[in-house]
């Protein structure tokens, strides 16, 4: 075997059987090797950010890495935003990045670049393989590191001559370490804190938001009176009827502070202490209340499920009855067409076992409320805040979960970052409904412009956040890439389009022309409301928070 063929076998033997590709000349031997391994599925993306975002979405649902195939430093750079999201979500992604042949590097050709430096922005593990004989050992190590815990991005740089040379020897799958659970002293100390007086909460992260671990956390909550919170942007959260209802920490720091105020004990479970998304003049960045004692039950490297089970046993909570979400759907929406009506329609019509990829930003504020009692479903969110994740994540989620309907929600601005994902959906005939909230603005940035207190913002400043001229026709763009699409401007039109897409397999796009959720007087008043929260009585502040972001 040559190096590429041996690498292909190493990947498949380790369970990596999907590769999202955007190849160039340096990767041609790897491309040719795809035909030597029938178990490897190759999925072409028209932009590297689609390939990396799809690998992220695939791993979130499959529970194992996918590979990407990228072309040199420039190709890797094009995919960095969604690799950043994967890194922040602790998602395993294996990048294979082609490089010039080792003998060619000295000539500093036009596409020569420092790939390792580019990779380190989002990849804790980076290595350039120096020989065909060593290539597959490097790959096996990359796979092991990638799978963690914690899951992470690993980047293997593959020089063209290492790929084309004979003498490749596949490597066996890596031996994965068994993570240790919380020790007895940690469990006992946390149990004592949860039994004691004061207000208590658990903050749940990536692996703690799946059904079995959620049930354990809910038993702890039922036994101790602790509240259950989820990270602001969960990597993957299972929710819906029959599962514990977990309140996500709010994106806006002022609202998050309302949720956390008065806490005496906060227990971290595969999560980090909450912080503000950005720094704001005169506002806190670290959101744990003063006087609140922080406890860590399970770090990113530890066994989360066993740690929670040990805490259940220490508290005598094994027989505690967890509070579960009752089946409940909102009524069929009617009247003026808004983003909230779209969210309500999703809650009203969502099928069993759906996957929601949520990059709706301001337009999706009401989605958690309207889908809380819908049939069980998974939600994937924008873990690193780098927009353009939603449509690519949906590609990967659909490939990882055939037979499940994927509903991808995107703002118009974020959809334009990686719109090429629609072409891959059409090529692979993926069962994805893409809903674009076409409010003709970077609405989230209009909110931030008000909150951050930037002085002197006038017409020129506001025009940088305005997408009205020329208007973007997403239905036409989708049709041009082979995806059935409808542009809708009324609630009735949206319901008809959504119902048709739900009952018809394959990719669909709904171009939902809606007004911004926060605009005009609402937008101008918002900073003043947020500023007032700290001085309001806690019950009033909590009621206002539920009104603004339920």
Coordinates of C-alpha atoms in Angstrom, one line a residue:
X1 CA 0.0 0.0 0.0
X2 CA 1.0 3.6 -0.5
X3 CA 0.7 6.0 2.4
X4 CA -2.8 7.2 1.5
X5 CA -4.2 3.6 1.2
X6 CA -2.7 2.6 4.5
X7 CA -4.1 5.7 6.2
X8 CA -7.6 5.0 4.7
X9 CA -7.5 1.5 6.3
X10 CA -6.3 2.9 9.6
X11 CA -9.2 5.3 9.7
X12 CA -11.8 2.7 8.9
X13 CA -10.4 0.2 11.3
X14 CA -10.7 2.8 14.0
X15 CA -14.4 3.4 13.2
X16 CA -13.9 6.6 11.2
X17 CA -16.0 5.9 8.1
X18 CA -17.2 9.3 7.0
X19 CA -14.9 12.0 5.5
X20 CA -16.1 15.5 4.5
X21 CA -13.9 16.6 1.7
X22 CA -12.8 19.7 -0.2
X23 CA -9.6 18.5 -1.8
X24 CA -6.9 20.0 -4.0
X25 CA -3.8 18.8 -5.8
X26 CA -1.8 17.8 -2.8
X27 CA -4.6 15.4 -1.7
X28 CA -5.1 13.6 -4.9
X29 CA -3.6 10.3 -3.7
X30 CA -5.9 10.3 -0.7
X31 CA -8.8 11.0 -3.1
X32 CA -7.8 8.0 -5.2
X33 CA -7.4 5.9 -2.1
X34 CA -11.1 6.4 -1.4
X35 CA -11.8 3.7 -4.0
X36 CA -9.6 1.2 -2.1
X37 CA -11.9 1.3 0.9
X38 CA -15.6 0.7 0.3
X39 CA -16.5 1.3 4.0
X40 CA -15.4 5.0 3.8
X41 CA -18.2 7.4 2.8
X42 CA -16.8 10.6 1.1
X43 CA -19.1 13.7 1.2
X44 CA -18.1 16.6 -1.0
X45 CA -18.5 20.2 0.4
X46 CA -18.1 23.2 -1.8
X47 CA -16.4 25.2 1.0
X48 CA -14.1 24.1 3.7
X49 CA -16.3 25.7 6.4
X50 CA -19.1 23.4 5.3
X51 CA -16.8 20.4 5.6
X52 CA -15.6 21.3 9.1
X53 CA -19.1 22.2 10.3
X54 CA -20.5 19.0 8.9
X55 CA -17.8 16.9 10.7
X56 CA -18.8 18.7 13.9
X57 CA -22.5 18.0 13.5
X58 CA -21.8 14.4 12.6
X59 CA -19.7 13.8 15.7
X60 CA -22.3 15.4 18.0
X61 CA -24.9 12.9 16.8
X62 CA -22.7 9.8 16.1
X63 CA -20.7 10.0 19.2
X64 CA -17.5 9.4 17.3
X65 CA -15.3 11.5 15.0
X66 CA -15.6 12.1 11.3
X67 CA -12.6 13.2 9.2
X68 CA -12.2 16.2 7.0
X69 CA -10.0 16.4 4.0
X70 CA -8.7 20.0 3.4
X71 CA -6.2 21.6 1.0
X72 CA -3.1 23.2 2.5
X73 CA -3.1 26.1 5.0
X74 CA -5.6 28.2 3.0
X75 CA -8.2 25.4 3.0
X76 CA -7.7 24.8 6.6
X77 CA -8.0 28.5 7.3
X78 CA -11.3 28.6 5.5
X79 CA -12.6 26.0 7.8
X80 CA -11.4 27.5 11.1
X81 CA -14.6 29.2 12.3
X82 CA -16.5 25.9 12.6
X83 CA -13.4 24.1 14.0
X84 CA -13.5 26.8 16.7
X85 CA -17.1 25.9 17.4
X86 CA -16.1 22.2 17.6
X87 CA -13.2 23.0 20.0
X88 CA -15.5 25.0 22.3
X89 CA -18.1 22.2 22.2
X90 CA -15.4 19.6 23.0
X91 CA -16.4 17.7 19.8
X92 CA -14.0 15.1 18.2
X93 CA -13.0 16.1 14.7
X94 CA -10.0 14.7 12.8
X95 CA -8.6 17.0 10.1
X96 CA -6.4 15.6 7.4
X97 CA -4.7 18.5 5.7
X98 CA -2.6 18.0 2.6
X99 CA 0.8 19.7 2.2
X100 CA 3.4 20.1 -0.5
X101 CA 5.8 17.3 -1.0
X102 CA 8.7 17.6 1.5
X103 CA 11.2 18.2 -1.3
X104 CA 9.1 21.0 -2.7
X105 CA 8.8 23.1 0.5
X106 CA 12.2 24.7 -0.1
X107 CA 10.9 26.6 -3.1
X108 CA 8.1 28.5 -1.3
X109 CA 5.5 27.9 -4.0
X110 CA 2.5 30.1 -4.3
X111 CA 0.3 28.0 -1.9
X112 CA 3.1 27.3 0.6
X113 CA 2.1 28.3 4.2
X114 CA 2.7 27.5 7.8
X115 CA -0.1 25.0 8.2
X116 CA 0.8 24.1 11.8
X117 CA 0.4 27.7 12.9
X118 CA -3.0 27.9 11.2
X119 CA -4.1 24.6 12.8
X120 CA -3.1 25.6 16.4
X121 CA -5.9 28.2 16.4
X122 CA -8.5 25.5 16.9
X123 CA -6.6 22.2 17.2
X124 CA -4.8 21.3 20.5
X125 CA -3.1 18.3 18.7
X126 CA -1.1 19.1 15.5
X127 CA 1.5 17.0 13.7
X128 CA 3.1 16.9 10.3
X129 CA 3.8 13.3 9.3
X130 CA 7.4 13.0 8.1
X131 CA 7.4 9.5 6.6
X132 CA 5.2 7.0 5.0
X133 CA 6.3 4.4 7.5
X134 CA 5.3 6.6 10.5
X135 CA 2.1 8.0 8.9
X136 CA -0.4 5.5 10.3
X137 CA 1.1 5.6 13.8
X138 CA 0.6 9.3 13.8
X139 CA -2.9 8.9 12.6
X140 CA -3.7 6.4 15.4
X141 CA -2.4 8.8 17.9
X142 CA -4.5 11.6 16.4
X143 CA -7.6 9.5 16.6
X144 CA -7.0 8.6 20.3
X145 CA -6.4 12.2 21.2
X146 CA -9.4 13.3 19.2
X147 CA -11.8 10.9 21.0
X148 CA -10.6 12.1 24.5
X149 CA -12.2 12.7 26.9
X150 CA -12.5 15.5 26.4
X151 CA -13.3 15.3 22.7
X152 CA -11.1 17.7 20.7
X153 CA -10.0 18.7 17.2
X154 CA -6.8 16.9 16.0
X155 CA -5.0 17.9 12.8
X156 CA -2.8 15.5 10.9
X157 CA -0.8 17.3 8.1
X158 CA 0.0 14.9 5.2
X159 CA 2.8 15.9 2.8
X160 CA 2.0 14.7 -0.8
X161 CA 5.1 12.4 -1.0
X162 CA 4.3 10.8 2.3
X163 CA 0.8 10.1 0.8
X164 CA 2.0 8.8 -2.6
X165 CA 5.1 6.7 -1.5
X166 CA 4.9 3.0 -1.1
X167 CA 5.6 1.2 2.2
X168 CA 2.5 2.3 4.1
X169 CA 1.5 0.0 7.0
X170 CA -1.9 0.5 8.6
X171 CA -2.0 0.9 12.4
X172 CA -4.4 -0.8 14.8
X173 CA -7.0 1.4 16.5
X174 CA -5.8 3.3 19.5
X175 CA -6.4 2.0 23.0
X176 CA -8.7 4.6 24.6
X177 CA -8.2 5.4 28.2
X178 CA -11.0 4.8 30.6
X179 CA -11.8 8.1 32.4
X180 CA -11.9 8.2 36.1
X181 CA -15.0 9.3 38.0
X182 CA -15.1 11.7 40.9
X183 CA -13.4 10.4 44.0
X184 CA -15.2 9.6 47.2
X185 CA -14.0 12.8 49.0
X186 CA -15.3 15.0 46.2
X187 CA -18.6 13.2 46.0
X188 CA -19.1 13.3 49.8
X189 CA -18.2 17.1 50.0
X190 CA -20.7 17.9 47.3
X191 CA -23.4 15.7 48.9
X192 CA -22.9 17.5 52.1
X193 CA -23.2 20.9 50.4
X194 CA -26.4 19.8 48.6
X195 CA -27.9 18.5 51.8
X196 CA -27.3 21.7 53.6
X197 CA -29.1 25.1 53.7
X198 CA -29.1 27.7 51.0
X199 CA -29.9 27.9 47.3
X200 CA -28.2 25.2 45.2
X201 CA -27.9 24.4 41.5
X202 CA -26.1 22.0 39.1
X203 CA -24.7 23.4 35.9
X204 CA -24.6 20.7 33.3
X205 CA -22.4 20.5 30.2
X206 CA -21.8 18.3 27.2
X207 CA -22.0 14.7 28.4
X208 CA -24.4 15.6 31.3
X209 CA -27.2 16.7 28.9
X210 CA -28.0 13.2 27.5
X211 CA -31.0 11.3 28.7
X212 CA -29.4 8.9 31.3
X213 CA -27.2 11.6 32.9
X214 CA -30.1 14.1 32.8
X215 CA -32.2 11.6 34.7
X216 CA -29.5 11.1 37.4
X217 CA -29.2 14.9 37.7
X218 CA -33.0 15.2 38.0
X219 CA -33.0 12.7 40.9
X220 CA -30.4 14.8 42.7
X221 CA -32.5 17.9 42.1
X222 CA -35.6 16.2 43.4
X223 CA -33.8 15.0 46.5
X224 CA -32.1 18.2 47.4
X225 CA -34.1 21.0 45.8
X226 CA -31.2 22.0 43.6
X227 CA -32.0 23.7 40.3
X228 CA -30.8 22.3 37.0
X229 CA -29.1 24.6 34.5
X230 CA -27.5 23.9 31.1
X231 CA -24.6 25.8 29.5
X232 CA -25.6 28.8 27.4
X233 CA -24.9 26.9 24.1
X234 CA -25.0 23.1 24.7
X235 CA -23.1 20.9 22.3
X236 CA -26.1 18.5 22.3
X237 CA -29.1 18.5 24.7
X238 CA -31.9 15.9 24.8
X239 CA -35.2 17.5 25.7
X240 CA -38.9 17.2 25.3
X241 CA -41.8 15.2 26.8
X242 CA -40.7 12.6 29.4
X243 CA -37.3 14.2 30.1
X244 CA -36.2 16.6 32.8
X245 CA -36.7 20.2 31.9
X246 CA -33.3 22.0 32.2
X247 CA -33.1 25.8 32.0
X248 CA -30.3 27.1 29.8
X249 CA -28.2 29.9 31.1
X250 CA -29.1 33.1 29.2
X251 CA -26.9 34.5 26.5
X252 CA -27.3 38.1 27.8
X253 CA -25.2 38.4 30.9
X254 CA -27.8 40.6 32.7
X255 CA -30.4 37.8 32.3
X256 CA -27.9 35.1 33.3
X257 CA -27.2 37.1 36.5
X258 CA -30.9 37.0 37.3
X259 CA -30.9 33.2 37.0
X260 CA -27.8 32.8 39.2
X261 CA -28.4 35.4 41.8
X262 CA -28.7 34.2 45.4
X263 CA -27.0 30.9 44.8
X264 CA -25.0 29.6 47.7
X265 CA -23.6 26.5 45.9
X266 CA -23.1 25.8 42.2
X267 CA -22.0 22.3 41.1
X268 CA -20.2 22.0 37.8
X269 CA -20.8 18.8 35.8
X270 CA -18.8 18.7 32.6
X271 CA -19.1 22.4 32.4
X272 CA -17.1 25.5 33.2
X273 CA -18.1 28.4 35.5
X274 CA -20.4 30.8 33.6
X275 CA -18.9 34.0 32.2
X276 CA -20.2 36.8 30.0
X277 CA -19.9 36.2 26.3
X278 CA -18.2 39.6 25.9
X279 CA -16.8 42.3 28.1
X280 CA -19.1 45.3 28.5
X281 CA -18.3 48.7 30.2
X282 CA -19.2 48.6 33.8
X283 CA -20.6 45.0 33.8
X284 CA -19.3 41.8 35.2
X285 CA -17.5 39.2 33.1
X286 CA -17.5 36.4 35.8
X287 CA -21.1 35.5 36.5
X288 CA -20.9 33.3 39.6
X289 CA -22.5 35.4 42.4
X290 CA -20.3 36.7 45.2
X291 CA -20.4 34.3 48.1
X292 CA -21.4 31.4 46.0
X293 CA -19.3 28.3 46.6
X294 CA -18.2 26.6 43.4
X295 CA -17.9 22.8 43.3
X296 CA -16.7 20.5 40.5
X297 CA -18.2 17.0 40.4
X298 CA -16.8 16.0 37.0
X299 CA -14.2 17.8 34.9
X300 CA -14.0 17.5 31.1
X301 CA -11.5 14.6 31.5
X302 CA -13.6 12.6 34.0
X303 CA -16.4 10.0 33.7
X304 CA -19.5 12.1 34.0
X305 CA -22.1 9.3 34.2
X306 CA -20.4 7.4 37.0
X307 CA -19.7 10.6 38.9
X308 CA -23.4 11.5 38.8
X309 CA -24.4 8.0 39.8
X310 CA -22.0 8.1 42.8
X311 CA -23.6 11.4 43.9
X312 CA -27.1 9.9 43.5
X313 CA -26.0 7.0 45.8
X314 CA -24.3 9.4 48.3
X315 CA -27.5 11.4 48.6
X316 CA -29.8 8.4 48.8
X317 CA -31.6 9.7 45.7
X318 CA -31.9 6.5 43.7
X319 CA -35.6 6.2 44.4
X320 CA -36.3 10.0 44.2
X321 CA -38.9 10.8 41.6
X322 CA -37.4 13.2 38.9
X323 CA -39.6 16.0 37.7
X324 CA -40.3 15.3 34.0
X325 CA -41.7 17.5 31.3
X326 CA -45.3 16.6 30.5
X327 CA -46.4 16.2 26.9
X328 CA -47.7 19.6 25.7
X329 CA -47.8 21.3 22.4
X330 CA -48.6 24.9 21.7
X331 CA -51.7 25.6 19.6
X332 CA -51.6 26.2 15.9
X333 CA -50.3 29.7 15.3
X334 CA -52.4 32.3 13.6
X335 CA -52.3 36.0 12.8
X336 CA -49.4 38.2 11.9
X337 CA -46.3 36.4 10.7
X338 CA -43.4 36.7 13.1
X339 CA -40.3 34.7 14.1
X340 CA -42.2 33.7 17.3
X341 CA -45.0 32.2 15.1
X342 CA -42.3 30.1 13.3
X343 CA -41.1 28.8 16.7
X344 CA -44.7 28.1 17.8
X345 CA -45.3 26.1 14.5
X346 CA -42.2 24.0 15.1
X347 CA -43.5 23.1 18.6
X348 CA -46.9 22.4 17.3
X349 CA -45.8 20.1 14.4
X350 CA -42.4 18.7 15.3
X351 CA -42.2 14.9 14.7
X352 CA -40.9 12.4 17.1
X353 CA -37.1 12.1 17.4
X354 CA -36.3 15.2 15.4
X355 CA -33.0 17.0 15.5
X356 CA -33.0 20.8 15.8
X357 CA -29.9 22.6 14.8
X358 CA -30.4 26.1 16.3
X359 CA -28.5 29.1 14.9
X360 CA -31.6 31.3 15.0
X361 CA -30.0 34.0 17.2
X362 CA -32.7 36.6 18.2
X363 CA -35.4 34.9 16.0
X364 CA -35.3 31.8 18.1
X365 CA -35.8 33.3 21.5
X366 CA -39.2 31.6 22.0
X367 CA -38.1 28.2 20.6
X368 CA -37.2 26.6 24.0
X369 CA -40.6 27.6 25.4
X370 CA -42.6 26.3 22.5
X371 CA -40.8 23.0 22.2
X372 CA -40.4 22.1 25.9
X373 CA -43.3 19.6 25.8
X374 CA -42.9 18.5 22.2
X375 CA -41.9 14.9 21.5
X376 CA -38.3 14.0 22.5
X377 CA -35.7 15.6 20.3
X378 CA -32.1 16.7 20.3
X379 CA -30.9 20.3 20.0
X380 CA -27.4 21.3 18.7
X381 CA -26.4 24.9 19.3
X382 CA -23.7 27.4 18.4
X383 CA -21.1 26.3 20.9
X384 CA -18.3 28.8 20.0
X385 CA -20.4 31.7 18.8
X386 CA -18.8 31.7 15.3
X387 CA -21.8 32.1 13.0
X388 CA -22.2 29.9 9.9
X389 CA -22.4 26.6 11.9
X390 CA -26.1 25.8 11.5
X391 CA -26.5 24.6 7.9
X392 CA -23.2 22.6 7.9
X393 CA -24.1 21.0 11.3
X394 CA -27.4 19.9 9.8
X395 CA -25.5 18.1 7.0
X396 CA -23.4 16.1 9.5
X397 CA -26.3 15.4 11.8
X398 CA -28.4 14.0 8.9
X399 CA -25.6 11.7 7.8
X400 CA -25.1 10.5 11.3
X401 CA -28.8 9.9 12.0
X402 CA -30.6 8.6 8.9
X403 CA -34.3 8.2 9.5
X404 CA -34.5 11.3 11.7
X405 CA -35.9 14.6 10.5
X406 CA -33.4 17.5 10.9
X407 CA -34.7 21.0 11.3
X408 CA -32.0 23.7 10.8
X409 CA -32.8 27.2 11.9
X410 CA -30.6 30.0 10.7
X411 CA -30.6 33.8 10.6
X412 CA -30.2 35.4 7.1
X413 CA -26.7 36.7 7.9
X414 CA -25.4 33.5 9.4
X415 CA -26.9 31.4 6.5
X416 CA -24.9 33.4 4.0
X417 CA -21.6 32.3 5.6
X418 CA -22.0 28.7 4.6
X419 CA -25.0 28.6 2.1
X420 CA -23.0 26.1 0.0
X421 CA -24.2 23.4 2.5
X422 CA -27.5 23.4 0.6
X423 CA -25.7 21.9 -2.4
X424 CA -24.3 19.0 -0.3
X425 CA -27.8 18.4 1.2
X426 CA -29.2 18.1 -2.4
X427 CA -26.3 15.9 -3.6
X428 CA -26.7 13.5 -0.7
X429 CA -30.5 13.8 -0.6
X430 CA -30.4 14.6 3.1
X431 CA -33.7 14.8 5.1
X432 CA -33.1 18.4 6.3
X433 CA -35.6 21.3 6.5
X434 CA -33.7 24.5 6.5
X435 CA -35.6 27.5 7.9
X436 CA -34.0 30.9 7.2
X437 CA -35.3 33.8 9.3
X438 CA -35.1 36.5 6.7
X439 CA -35.4 39.7 8.8
X440 CA -32.9 41.5 6.5
X441 CA -30.5 42.4 9.3
X442 CA -27.7 41.3 11.6
X443 CA -30.3 41.5 14.3
X444 CA -28.1 40.2 17.1
X445 CA -25.6 42.9 16.4
X446 CA -28.2 45.6 16.5
X447 CA -28.9 44.3 20.1
X448 CA -25.2 44.4 20.9
X449 CA -24.8 47.9 19.5
X450 CA -27.3 49.1 22.0
X451 CA -26.0 47.1 25.0
X452 CA -22.3 47.8 24.6
X453 CA -22.8 51.6 24.8
X454 CA -21.0 52.5 21.6
X455 CA -21.4 56.3 21.3
X456 CA -22.3 58.2 18.2
X457 CA -23.7 55.3 16.1
X458 CA -25.6 56.9 13.2
X459 CA -26.7 55.9 9.7
X460 CA -23.3 54.8 8.6
X461 CA -22.9 52.5 11.6
X462 CA -26.4 51.1 11.4
X463 CA -25.9 50.4 7.7
X464 CA -23.2 47.9 8.6
X465 CA -25.8 45.7 10.2
X466 CA -28.5 46.2 7.6
X467 CA -29.2 43.5 4.9
X468 CA -32.2 45.1 3.2
X469 CA -30.4 46.4 0.1
X470 CA -30.4 44.4 -2.1
X471 CA -32.8 41.9 -0.5
X472 CA -31.6 38.3 -0.4
X473 CA -33.9 35.7 -2.0
X474 CA -33.0 32.5 -0.2
X475 CA -35.6 30.4 -2.0
X476 CA -34.1 31.3 -5.4
X477 CA -30.6 30.5 -4.1
X478 CA -31.7 27.2 -2.7
X479 CA -33.5 26.2 -5.9
X480 CA -30.3 27.1 -7.8
X481 CA -28.5 24.4 -5.7
X482 CA -31.1 21.7 -6.1
X483 CA -33.1 22.2 -2.9
X484 CA -36.9 22.5 -3.1
X485 CA -37.7 25.9 -1.6
X486 CA -40.6 28.3 -0.8
X487 CA -40.6 31.9 0.1
X488 CA -43.3 32.7 2.7
X489 CA -44.6 35.9 4.1
X490 CA -47.7 34.8 6.1
X491 CA -48.3 32.4 9.0
X492 CA -50.6 30.3 6.8
X493 CA -47.9 30.1 4.0
X494 CA -45.3 29.0 6.5
X495 CA -47.5 26.3 8.0
X496 CA -48.3 24.9 4.5
X497 CA -44.6 24.9 3.6
X498 CA -43.5 23.3 6.8
X499 CA -46.2 20.6 6.7
X500 CA -45.2 19.7 3.1
X501 CA -41.5 19.5 4.1
X502 CA -42.3 17.3 7.1
X503 CA -44.2 14.7 5.0
X504 CA -41.8 14.8 2.0
X505 CA -38.3 13.3 2.4
X506 CA -35.2 15.1 1.1
X507 CA -33.9 18.6 1.6
X508 CA -36.2 21.6 1.7
X509 CA -35.7 25.3 2.5
X510 CA -38.3 27.8 3.8
X511 CA -37.4 31.4 3.3
X512 CA -39.3 33.0 6.1
X513 CA -39.6 36.7 5.6
X514 CA -40.2 38.1 9.1
X515 CA -39.7 41.4 10.9
X516 CA -36.8 41.5 13.4
X517 CA -37.8 40.2 16.9
X518 CA -36.2 43.2 18.5
X519 CA -36.6 46.5 16.7
X520 CA -37.7 50.1 17.1
X521 CA -38.9 51.0 20.6
X522 CA -38.3 47.4 21.9
X523 CA -34.6 47.6 20.8
X524 CA -34.1 51.1 22.3
X525 CA -35.7 50.2 25.6
X526 CA -33.9 46.8 26.0
X527 CA -30.6 48.2 27.4
X528 CA -32.5 50.2 30.1
X529 CA -34.6 47.1 31.0
X530 CA -31.4 45.0 31.3
X531 CA -29.7 47.7 33.4
X532 CA -32.6 47.8 35.8
X533 CA -32.6 44.1 36.6
X534 CA -29.9 44.3 39.2
X535 CA -31.9 46.8 41.3
X536 CA -35.3 45.0 41.1
X537 CA -36.6 42.6 43.7
X538 CA -35.5 39.0 42.6
X539 CA -39.1 37.8 41.9
X540 CA -39.7 40.8 39.7
X541 CA -36.4 40.4 37.9
X542 CA -37.1 36.7 37.3
X543 CA -40.5 37.5 35.9
X544 CA -39.1 40.1 33.6
X545 CA -36.3 37.6 32.5
X546 CA -39.0 35.0 31.6
X547 CA -40.8 37.6 29.5
X548 CA -37.7 38.7 27.6
X549 CA -36.1 35.2 27.2
X550 CA -38.2 32.3 28.5

